[in-house]
PDB file of C-alpha atoms and ligand atoms in Angstrom:
ATOM      1  CA  MET A   1      14.034  33.788   4.721  1.00  0.00           C
ATOM      2  CA  SER A   2      16.188  37.163   5.360  1.00  0.00           C
ATOM      3  CA  ARG A   3      17.686  36.533   1.934  1.00  0.00           C
ATOM      4  CA  ARG A   4      14.264  36.865   0.141  1.00  0.00           C
ATOM      5  CA  LYS A   5      13.893  40.045  -1.924  1.00  0.00           C
ATOM      6  CA  GLN A   6      11.645  42.588  -0.495  1.00  0.00           C
ATOM      7  CA  ILE A   7       9.535  44.116  -2.862  1.00  0.00           C
ATOM      8  CA  TYR A   8       7.571  46.639  -0.764  1.00  0.00           C
ATOM      9  CA  GLU A   9       7.007  47.547   2.761  1.00  0.00           C
ATOM     10  CA  GLY A  10       3.453  49.122   3.811  1.00  0.00           C
ATOM     11  CA  LYS A  11       2.327  50.460   7.186  1.00  0.00           C
ATOM     12  CA  ALA A  12       0.842  46.889   8.176  1.00  0.00           C
ATOM     13  CA  LYS A  13       2.356  44.453   5.794  1.00  0.00           C
ATOM     14  CA  ILE A  14       5.402  43.461   3.811  1.00  0.00           C
ATOM     15  CA  LEU A  15       5.587  42.131   0.271  1.00  0.00           C
ATOM     16  CA  TYR A  16       8.615  39.724  -0.507  1.00  0.00           C
ATOM     17  CA  GLU A  17       9.229  38.109  -3.972  1.00  0.00           C
ATOM     18  CA  GLY A  18       7.557  34.473  -4.231  1.00  0.00           C
ATOM     19  CA  PRO A  19       8.935  31.287  -4.700  1.00  0.00           C
ATOM     20  CA  GLU A  20       7.595  30.995  -8.258  1.00  0.00           C
ATOM     21  CA  PRO A  21       7.155  33.816 -11.024  1.00  0.00           C
ATOM     22  CA  GLY A  22       4.231  35.628 -10.710  1.00  0.00           C
ATOM     23  CA  THR A  23       3.723  34.960  -6.564  1.00  0.00           C
ATOM     24  CA  LEU A  24       4.408  37.079  -3.680  1.00  0.00           C
ATOM     25  CA  ILE A  25       4.638  36.369   0.083  1.00  0.00           C
ATOM     26  CA  GLN A  26       2.570  38.655   2.006  1.00  0.00           C
ATOM     27  CA  TYR A  27       3.886  39.215   5.456  1.00  0.00           C
ATOM     28  CA  PHE A  28       1.727  40.679   8.202  1.00  0.00           C
ATOM     29  CA  LYS A  29       3.408  43.039  10.820  1.00  0.00           C
ATOM     30  CA  ASP A  30       2.309  43.725  14.223  1.00  0.00           C
ATOM     31  CA  ASP A  31       2.631  47.592  13.755  1.00  0.00           C
ATOM     32  CA  ALA A  32      -0.443  49.911  13.626  1.00  0.00           C
ATOM     33  CA  THR A  33      -0.863  53.106  12.065  1.00  0.00           C
ATOM     34  CA  ALA A  34      -3.519  55.597  12.058  1.00  0.00           C
ATOM     35  CA  PHE A  35      -4.425  58.975  10.793  1.00  0.00           C
ATOM     36  CA  ASN A  36      -2.005  58.684   7.894  1.00  0.00           C
ATOM     37  CA  ALA A  37       0.846  57.352  10.152  1.00  0.00           C
ATOM     38  CA  GLN A  38       0.824  60.175  12.756  1.00  0.00           C
ATOM     39  CA  LYS A  39      -0.288  57.568  15.148  1.00  0.00           C
ATOM     40  CA  LYS A  40       1.903  54.305  15.427  1.00  0.00           C
ATOM     41  CA  ALA A  41       2.166  51.497  17.796  1.00  0.00           C
ATOM     42  CA  THR A  42       3.283  47.715  17.870  1.00  0.00           C
ATOM     43  CA  LEU A  43       0.436  45.323  18.812  1.00  0.00           C
ATOM     44  CA  ASP A  44       1.746  42.115  19.824  1.00  0.00           C
ATOM     45  CA  GLY A  45      -0.024  39.373  17.720  1.00  0.00           C
ATOM     46  CA  LYS A  46      -2.085  41.688  15.458  1.00  0.00           C
ATOM     47  CA  GLY A  47      -0.076  40.177  12.371  1.00  0.00           C
ATOM     48  CA  VAL A  48      -1.074  36.756  13.213  1.00  0.00           C
ATOM     49  CA  LEU A  49      -4.715  37.482  13.852  1.00  0.00           C
ATOM     50  CA  ASN A  50      -5.003  39.663  10.598  1.00  0.00           C
ATOM     51  CA  ASN A  51      -3.199  36.682   8.537  1.00  0.00           C
ATOM     52  CA  ARG A  52      -5.634  34.341   9.967  1.00  0.00           C
ATOM     53  CA  ILE A  53      -8.597  36.467   9.514  1.00  0.00           C
ATOM     54  CA  SER A  54      -7.790  37.684   6.181  1.00  0.00           C
ATOM     55  CA  GLU A  55      -7.083  34.043   4.995  1.00  0.00           C
ATOM     56  CA  TYR A  56     -10.726  33.057   6.212  1.00  0.00           C
ATOM     57  CA  MET A  57     -12.104  36.014   4.551  1.00  0.00           C
ATOM     58  CA  MET A  58     -10.548  35.434   1.192  1.00  0.00           C
ATOM     59  CA  ILE A  59     -11.137  31.587   1.248  1.00  0.00           C
ATOM     60  CA  ARG A  60     -14.953  32.168   2.154  1.00  0.00           C
ATOM     61  CA  LEU A  61     -15.285  34.830  -0.635  1.00  0.00           C
ATOM     62  CA  GLY A  62     -13.436  32.489  -3.125  1.00  0.00           C
ATOM     63  CA  GLU A  63     -16.125  30.152  -2.385  1.00  0.00           C
ATOM     64  CA  ILE A  64     -18.722  32.295  -3.633  1.00  0.00           C
ATOM     65  CA  GLY A  65     -17.103  33.192  -6.923  1.00  0.00           C
ATOM     66  CA  ILE A  66     -15.080  36.340  -5.973  1.00  0.00           C
ATOM     67  CA  PRO A  67     -11.683  35.898  -7.544  1.00  0.00           C
ATOM     68  CA  THR A  68      -8.906  37.011  -5.200  1.00  0.00           C
ATOM     69  CA  HIS A  69      -5.261  37.104  -5.032  1.00  0.00           C
ATOM     70  CA  PHE A  70      -5.001  34.366  -2.165  1.00  0.00           C
ATOM     71  CA  ILE A  71      -3.435  31.287  -2.797  1.00  0.00           C
ATOM     72  CA  LYS A  72      -2.464  29.787   0.563  1.00  0.00           C
ATOM     73  CA  ARG A  73      -1.297  30.704   4.026  1.00  0.00           C
ATOM     74  CA  VAL A  74       2.086  29.478   4.673  1.00  0.00           C
ATOM     75  CA  ASN A  75       2.860  30.378   8.168  1.00  0.00           C
ATOM     76  CA  MET A  76       1.486  32.294  11.325  1.00  0.00           C
ATOM     77  CA  ARG A  77       2.514  35.591   9.684  1.00  0.00           C
ATOM     78  CA  GLU A  78       2.643  34.878   5.970  1.00  0.00           C
ATOM     79  CA  GLN A  79       0.470  34.327   2.925  1.00  0.00           C
ATOM     80  CA  LEU A  80       1.251  33.260  -0.691  1.00  0.00           C
ATOM     81  CA  ILE A  81      -0.615  35.427  -3.288  1.00  0.00           C
ATOM     82  CA  LYS A  82      -0.688  36.069  -6.939  1.00  0.00           C
ATOM     83  CA  LYS A  83       1.333  39.074  -8.071  1.00  0.00           C
ATOM     84  CA  VAL A  84      -1.202  41.803  -9.228  1.00  0.00           C
ATOM     85  CA  GLU A  85      -0.945  45.067 -10.546  1.00  0.00           C
ATOM     86  CA  ILE A  86      -2.767  47.120  -7.629  1.00  0.00           C
ATOM     87  CA  ILE A  87      -5.347  49.576  -8.954  1.00  0.00           C
ATOM     88  CA  PRO A  88      -4.591  52.738  -6.783  1.00  0.00           C
ATOM     89  CA  LEU A  89      -8.026  52.999  -5.205  1.00  0.00           C
ATOM     90  CA  GLU A  90      -9.301  52.200  -1.846  1.00  0.00           C
ATOM     91  CA  VAL A  91     -12.902  51.101  -2.152  1.00  0.00           C
ATOM     92  CA  ILE A  92     -14.954  51.557   0.786  1.00  0.00           C
ATOM     93  CA  CYS A  93     -18.535  50.150   1.421  1.00  0.00           C
ATOM     94  CA  ARG A  94     -20.627  51.560   4.182  1.00  0.00           C
ATOM     95  CA  ASN A  95     -23.832  50.113   5.626  1.00  0.00           C
ATOM     96  CA  VAL A  96     -23.783  52.244   8.848  1.00  0.00           C
ATOM     97  CA  ALA A  97     -22.525  56.075   9.266  1.00  0.00           C
ATOM     98  CA  ALA A  98     -19.342  56.218  11.219  1.00  0.00           C
ATOM     99  CA  GLY A  99     -15.656  57.500  10.860  1.00  0.00           C
ATOM    100  CA  THR A 100     -14.848  59.998   8.169  1.00  0.00           C
ATOM    101  CA  MET A 101     -18.412  59.946   6.339  1.00  0.00           C
ATOM    102  CA  ALA A 102     -20.158  60.686   9.605  1.00  0.00           C
ATOM    103  CA  LYS A 103     -17.980  63.556  10.371  1.00  0.00           C
ATOM    104  CA  ARG A 104     -17.827  65.043   6.645  1.00  0.00           C
ATOM    105  CA  LEU A 105     -21.811  65.067   6.355  1.00  0.00           C
ATOM    106  CA  GLY A 106     -22.646  65.510  10.018  1.00  0.00           C
ATOM    107  CA  ILE A 107     -24.663  62.265  10.251  1.00  0.00           C
ATOM    108  CA  GLU A 108     -24.427  60.615  13.877  1.00  0.00           C
ATOM    109  CA  GLU A 109     -22.076  57.591  14.092  1.00  0.00           C
ATOM    110  CA  GLY A 110     -24.224  54.272  14.210  1.00  0.00           C
ATOM    111  CA  GLU A 111     -27.140  55.719  11.946  1.00  0.00           C
ATOM    112  CA  LYS A 112     -28.207  53.185   9.298  1.00  0.00           C
ATOM    113  CA  LEU A 113     -27.564  54.283   5.818  1.00  0.00           C
ATOM    114  CA  PRO A 114     -30.760  54.395   3.512  1.00  0.00           C
ATOM    115  CA  ARG A 115     -28.602  51.886   1.313  1.00  0.00           C
ATOM    116  CA  THR A 116     -24.979  50.752   1.126  1.00  0.00           C
ATOM    117  CA  ILE A 117     -22.976  53.444  -0.232  1.00  0.00           C
ATOM    118  CA  VAL A 118     -19.792  52.854  -2.039  1.00  0.00           C
ATOM    119  CA  GLU A 119     -16.910  55.712  -2.134  1.00  0.00           C
ATOM    120  CA  PHE A 120     -13.337  55.760  -3.482  1.00  0.00           C
ATOM    121  CA  CYS A 121     -10.213  57.122  -2.188  1.00  0.00           C
ATOM    122  CA  LEU A 122      -7.090  57.581  -4.050  1.00  0.00           C
ATOM    123  CA  LYS A 123      -4.352  55.533  -2.733  1.00  0.00           C
ATOM    124  CA  ARG A 124      -1.649  58.227  -2.029  1.00  0.00           C
ATOM    125  CA  ASP A 125      -0.337  58.194   1.382  1.00  0.00           C
ATOM    126  CA  ASP A 126       1.349  61.613   0.662  1.00  0.00           C
ATOM    127  CA  LEU A 127      -2.185  63.105   0.055  1.00  0.00           C
ATOM    128  CA  GLY A 128      -3.987  61.256   3.047  1.00  0.00           C
ATOM    129  CA  ASP A 129      -5.705  58.957   0.632  1.00  0.00           C
ATOM    130  CA  PRO A 130      -8.375  61.585  -0.557  1.00  0.00           C
ATOM    131  CA  LEU A 131     -11.821  60.856  -1.285  1.00  0.00           C
ATOM    132  CA  ILE A 132     -12.566  61.140  -5.081  1.00  0.00           C
ATOM    133  CA  ALA A 133     -15.649  60.791  -7.576  1.00  0.00           C
ATOM    134  CA  GLU A 134     -15.865  58.299 -10.362  1.00  0.00           C
ATOM    135  CA  GLU A 135     -15.305  61.367 -12.704  1.00  0.00           C
ATOM    136  CA  HIS A 136     -11.617  61.630 -11.425  1.00  0.00           C
ATOM    137  CA  ILE A 137     -11.079  58.085 -11.856  1.00  0.00           C
ATOM    138  CA  HIS A 138     -12.249  57.982 -15.677  1.00  0.00           C
ATOM    139  CA  ALA A 139     -10.452  61.484 -16.224  1.00  0.00           C
ATOM    140  CA  PHE A 140      -7.305  60.152 -14.921  1.00  0.00           C
ATOM    141  CA  GLY A 141      -7.450  56.652 -16.036  1.00  0.00           C
ATOM    142  CA  TRP A 142      -6.922  55.080 -12.860  1.00  0.00           C
ATOM    143  CA  ALA A 143      -9.434  52.415 -14.029  1.00  0.00           C
ATOM    144  CA  SER A 144     -11.669  51.967 -17.102  1.00  0.00           C
ATOM    145  CA  GLN A 145     -15.429  52.064 -16.913  1.00  0.00           C
ATOM    146  CA  ALA A 146     -15.569  48.406 -17.467  1.00  0.00           C
ATOM    147  CA  GLU A 147     -13.083  47.855 -14.541  1.00  0.00           C
ATOM    148  CA  LEU A 148     -15.035  50.016 -12.513  1.00  0.00           C
ATOM    149  CA  ASP A 149     -18.381  48.424 -13.151  1.00  0.00           C
ATOM    150  CA  GLU A 150     -16.723  45.027 -11.946  1.00  0.00           C
ATOM    151  CA  ILE A 151     -15.188  46.556  -8.988  1.00  0.00           C
ATOM    152  CA  ILE A 152     -18.588  48.116  -7.841  1.00  0.00           C
ATOM    153  CA  GLY A 153     -20.498  45.049  -8.579  1.00  0.00           C
ATOM    154  CA  MET A 154     -17.843  42.750  -6.621  1.00  0.00           C
ATOM    155  CA  SER A 155     -17.924  45.465  -3.698  1.00  0.00           C
ATOM    156  CA  LEU A 156     -21.337  45.130  -3.373  1.00  0.00           C
ATOM    157  CA  ARG A 157     -21.409  41.153  -3.512  1.00  0.00           C
ATOM    158  CA  ILE A 158     -18.458  41.088  -1.104  1.00  0.00           C
ATOM    159  CA  ASN A 159     -20.422  43.492   1.104  1.00  0.00           C
ATOM    160  CA  ASP A 160     -23.967  41.422   0.933  1.00  0.00           C
ATOM    161  CA  TYR A 161     -21.843  38.099   1.802  1.00  0.00           C
ATOM    162  CA  MET A 162     -19.813  39.882   4.722  1.00  0.00           C
ATOM    163  CA  GLN A 163     -22.888  41.576   6.142  1.00  0.00           C
ATOM    164  CA  GLY A 164     -24.488  37.903   6.526  1.00  0.00           C
ATOM    165  CA  LEU A 165     -21.342  36.265   7.513  1.00  0.00           C
ATOM    166  CA  PHE A 166     -20.866  38.702  10.247  1.00  0.00           C
ATOM    167  CA  ALA A 167     -24.497  38.847  11.433  1.00  0.00           C
ATOM    168  CA  GLY A 168     -24.204  35.012  11.916  1.00  0.00           C
ATOM    169  CA  ILE A 169     -21.610  35.705  14.694  1.00  0.00           C
ATOM    170  CA  GLY A 170     -23.491  38.704  16.218  1.00  0.00           C
ATOM    171  CA  ILE A 171     -21.503  41.276  14.525  1.00  0.00           C
ATOM    172  CA  ARG A 172     -22.768  44.440  12.591  1.00  0.00           C
ATOM    173  CA  LEU A 173     -20.450  45.119   9.279  1.00  0.00           C
ATOM    174  CA  VAL A 174     -20.562  48.847   9.559  1.00  0.00           C
ATOM    175  CA  ASP A 175     -18.001  49.492   6.746  1.00  0.00           C
ATOM    176  CA  PHE A 176     -14.909  48.371   5.421  1.00  0.00           C
ATOM    177  CA  LYS A 177     -12.090  49.159   2.672  1.00  0.00           C
ATOM    178  CA  ILE A 178     -10.857  46.826   0.029  1.00  0.00           C
ATOM    179  CA  GLU A 179      -8.680  46.867  -2.793  1.00  0.00           C
ATOM    180  CA  PHE A 180      -8.344  45.026  -6.115  1.00  0.00           C
ATOM    181  CA  GLY A 181      -5.758  44.501  -8.681  1.00  0.00           C
ATOM    182  CA  ARG A 182      -5.179  43.527 -12.232  1.00  0.00           C
ATOM    183  CA  LEU A 183      -3.997  39.749 -12.703  1.00  0.00           C
ATOM    184  CA  MET A 184      -2.313  39.136 -15.948  1.00  0.00           C
ATOM    185  CA  VAL A 185      -3.618  36.071 -17.892  1.00  0.00           C
ATOM    186  CA  ASP A 186      -3.613  35.062 -21.349  1.00  0.00           C
ATOM    187  CA  GLY A 187      -2.396  38.252 -22.546  1.00  0.00           C
ATOM    188  CA  GLY A 188      -5.366  40.087 -21.019  1.00  0.00           C
ATOM    189  CA  HIS A 189      -6.040  40.741 -17.329  1.00  0.00           C
ATOM    190  CA  GLN A 190      -8.807  39.818 -14.587  1.00  0.00           C
ATOM    191  CA  ILE A 191      -9.761  41.940 -11.752  1.00  0.00           C
ATOM    192  CA  VAL A 192      -9.211  40.285  -8.558  1.00  0.00           C
ATOM    193  CA  LEU A 193      -9.748  41.155  -4.887  1.00  0.00           C
ATOM    194  CA  ALA A 194      -6.406  42.090  -3.333  1.00  0.00           C
ATOM    195  CA  ASP A 195      -4.736  43.479  -0.169  1.00  0.00           C
ATOM    196  CA  GLU A 196      -6.422  42.161   3.133  1.00  0.00           C
ATOM    197  CA  ILE A 197      -9.903  41.900   4.859  1.00  0.00           C
ATOM    198  CA  SER A 198      -9.320  42.039   8.689  1.00  0.00           C
ATOM    199  CA  PRO A 199     -10.340  44.258  11.784  1.00  0.00           C
ATOM    200  CA  ASP A 200      -7.877  46.818  10.349  1.00  0.00           C
ATOM    201  CA  SER A 201      -9.913  47.352   7.304  1.00  0.00           C
ATOM    202  CA  CYS A 202     -13.215  46.884   8.686  1.00  0.00           C
ATOM    203  CA  ARG A 203     -15.503  48.422  11.102  1.00  0.00           C
ATOM    204  CA  LEU A 204     -16.960  45.462  13.098  1.00  0.00           C
ATOM    205  CA  TRP A 205     -19.594  46.355  16.178  1.00  0.00           C
ATOM    206  CA  ASP A 206     -21.103  43.784  18.455  1.00  0.00           C
ATOM    207  CA  ARG A 207     -24.762  43.691  17.409  1.00  0.00           C
ATOM    208  CA  GLU A 208     -26.082  43.573  21.034  1.00  0.00           C
ATOM    209  CA  THR A 209     -23.803  46.253  22.651  1.00  0.00           C
ATOM    210  CA  ASN A 210     -22.261  48.158  19.842  1.00  0.00           C
ATOM    211  CA  LYS A 211     -18.672  47.323  21.221  1.00  0.00           C
ATOM    212  CA  LYS A 212     -16.116  48.022  18.754  1.00  0.00           C
ATOM    213  CA  LEU A 213     -14.415  44.971  17.643  1.00  0.00           C
ATOM    214  CA  ASP A 214     -11.861  46.617  14.942  1.00  0.00           C
ATOM    215  CA  LYS A 215      -9.222  49.186  14.625  1.00  0.00           C
ATOM    216  CA  ASP A 216     -11.085  52.145  16.150  1.00  0.00           C
ATOM    217  CA  ARG A 217      -9.838  50.636  19.374  1.00  0.00           C
ATOM    218  CA  PHE A 218      -6.688  51.751  18.508  1.00  0.00           C
ATOM    219  CA  ARG A 219      -7.450  54.973  16.423  1.00  0.00           C
ATOM    220  CA  ARG A 220      -9.669  56.264  19.775  1.00  0.00           C
ATOM    221  CA  ASP A 221      -7.412  54.601  22.404  1.00  0.00           C
ATOM    222  CA  LEU A 222     -10.509  52.503  23.581  1.00  0.00           C
ATOM    223  CA  GLY A 223      -7.621  49.613  24.504  1.00  0.00           C
ATOM    224  CA  ASP A 224      -7.859  46.058  24.307  1.00  0.00           C
ATOM    225  CA  VAL A 225      -7.052  45.859  20.645  1.00  0.00           C
ATOM    226  CA  THR A 226      -5.740  42.552  19.948  1.00  0.00           C
ATOM    227  CA  GLU A 227      -8.318  41.321  22.674  1.00  0.00           C
ATOM    228  CA  ALA A 228     -10.979  42.289  20.275  1.00  0.00           C
ATOM    229  CA  TYR A 229      -9.466  40.985  17.024  1.00  0.00           C
ATOM    230  CA  THR A 230      -9.256  37.947  18.896  1.00  0.00           C
ATOM    231  CA  GLU A 231     -12.755  38.119  19.732  1.00  0.00           C
ATOM    232  CA  VAL A 232     -13.457  38.343  15.940  1.00  0.00           C
ATOM    233  CA  ALA A 233     -11.379  35.412  15.319  1.00  0.00           C
ATOM    234  CA  MET A 234     -13.057  33.251  17.865  1.00  0.00           C
ATOM    235  CA  ARG A 235     -16.596  33.987  16.947  1.00  0.00           C
ATOM    236  CA  LEU A 236     -15.279  33.029  13.138  1.00  0.00           C
ATOM    237  CA  GLY A 237     -14.151  29.737  14.616  1.00  0.00           C
ATOM    238  CA  ILE A 238     -10.482  30.435  13.746  1.00  0.00           C
ATOM    239  CA  LEU A 239      -9.193  30.320  17.171  1.00  0.00           C
ATOM    240  CA  LYS A 240     -10.414  28.538  20.037  1.00  0.00           C
ATOM    241  CA  PRO A 241     -10.025  29.536  23.767  1.00  0.00           C
ATOM    242  CA  ASN A 242      -7.118  28.282  25.565  1.00  0.00           C
ATOM    243  CA  PRO A 243      -6.842  29.261  29.079  1.00  0.00           C
ATOM    244  CA  ALA A 244      -3.131  28.362  29.291  1.00  0.00           C
ATOM    245  CA  THR A 245      -1.901  31.284  26.959  1.00  0.00           C
ATOM    246  CA  PRO A 246      -3.230  34.662  26.133  1.00  0.00           C
ATOM    247  CA  PRO A 247      -6.247  34.525  23.843  1.00  0.00           C
ATOM    248  CA  HIS A 248      -4.585  36.288  20.592  1.00  0.00           C
ATOM    249  CA  LEU A 249      -1.855  33.740  20.772  1.00  0.00           C
ATOM    250  CA  SER A 250      -4.202  30.616  21.175  1.00  0.00           C
ATOM    251  CA  VAL A 251      -4.492  28.919  17.867  1.00  0.00           C
ATOM    252  CA  VAL A 252      -6.402  25.754  16.718  1.00  0.00           C
ATOM    253  CA  PRO A 253      -4.252  22.726  16.827  1.00  0.00           C
ATOM    254  CA  ASN A 254      -3.985  22.247  13.068  1.00  0.00           C
ATOM    255  CA  ASP A 255      -2.310  25.539  12.953  1.00  0.00           C
ATOM    256  CA  LYS A 256       1.141  25.652  11.260  1.00  0.00           C
TER     257      LYS A 256
HETATM  258  O1  C5P B   1     -12.039  56.373   8.268  1.00  0.00           O
HETATM  259  P1  C5P B   1     -13.113  55.957   7.487  1.00  0.00           P
HETATM  260  O2  C5P B   1     -14.379  56.088   8.043  1.00  0.00           O
HETATM  261  O3  C5P B   1     -13.032  56.699   5.879  1.00  0.00           O
HETATM  262  O4  C5P B   1     -12.962  54.373   6.942  1.00  0.00           O
HETATM  263  C1  C5P B   1     -13.915  53.571   6.541  1.00  0.00           C
HETATM  264  C2  C5P B   1     -13.543  52.218   6.491  1.00  0.00           C
HETATM  265  O5  C5P B   1     -12.396  52.136   5.724  1.00  0.00           O
HETATM  266  C3  C5P B   1     -13.174  51.659   7.663  1.00  0.00           C
HETATM  267  O6  C5P B   1     -13.529  50.412   7.895  1.00  0.00           O
HETATM  268  C4  C5P B   1     -11.727  51.934   7.733  1.00  0.00           C
HETATM  269  O7  C5P B   1     -11.071  50.767   8.621  1.00  0.00           O
HETATM  270  C5  C5P B   1     -11.388  51.503   6.629  1.00  0.00           C
HETATM  271  N1  C5P B   1     -10.113  52.413   5.931  1.00  0.00           N
HETATM  272  C6  C5P B   1      -8.906  51.578   5.872  1.00  0.00           C
HETATM  273  N2  C5P B   1      -7.784  51.924   5.310  1.00  0.00           N
HETATM  274  C7  C5P B   1      -7.747  53.432   4.919  1.00  0.00           C
HETATM  275  C8  C5P B   1      -9.043  54.270   5.334  1.00  0.00           C
HETATM  276  C9  C5P B   1     -10.169  53.482   5.625  1.00  0.00           C
HETATM  277  O8  C5P B   1      -8.732  50.243   6.093  1.00  0.00           O
HETATM  278  N3  C5P B   1      -6.517  54.055   4.448  1.00  0.00           N
END
């Protein structure tokens, strides 16, 4: 394992060369960062939870016809994925005002938005991933009009599906961030969902109590971060309670 070629190391994940051409291994770290890596910590078990939750979301989205980079989970912390050219955009879908949008526009956090809002940020850590307009995407050629139409269409379908999925387990999908890539196929390319979907990249609030079950627990020093991620995994049916082990380390029997 240590001899594998590392392709890229990000804040929460590492990419290694995969076993076949056109594949990669995506490794989920326990590292957590916020505010463009000004705040850092290691959260025991977070990588395992995000690997499982992201696997679950990618499979469910694949079932409704969203093409994704996901092939299969290979162990507790790793997934086999298709190699794609990442489009340098963070696509944010918002259903409820929170985070940077609430602050930027002076809207109270928790206010339901009149409709889903899709925002774009440029993936540039050195610039703090700045908010951009579609105009910038076109002018600088980060994605074509056709690609952007597809990205927006897919993002709204993902949002609709995930809102329903989470509502069914008593969770409000406040907002989330996704990324897309270009998958080379037959001389052309297809846009596919890439990266991850996990409590690191979504805001998830309990519908009854508004308890935050996502990375804001880390960003805002609310504590019990992995416990909250574990609760999401348990409500999704990925983990089962096991009184003998810490909840975020207990896994269903068929786990490798
Ligand atoms: O911070 P902000 O309110 O813009 O975040 C919107 C959503 O996008 C949140 O769910 C947050 O977790 C996610 N996000 C992310 N990675 C970033 C920025 C935001 O996953 N770099």
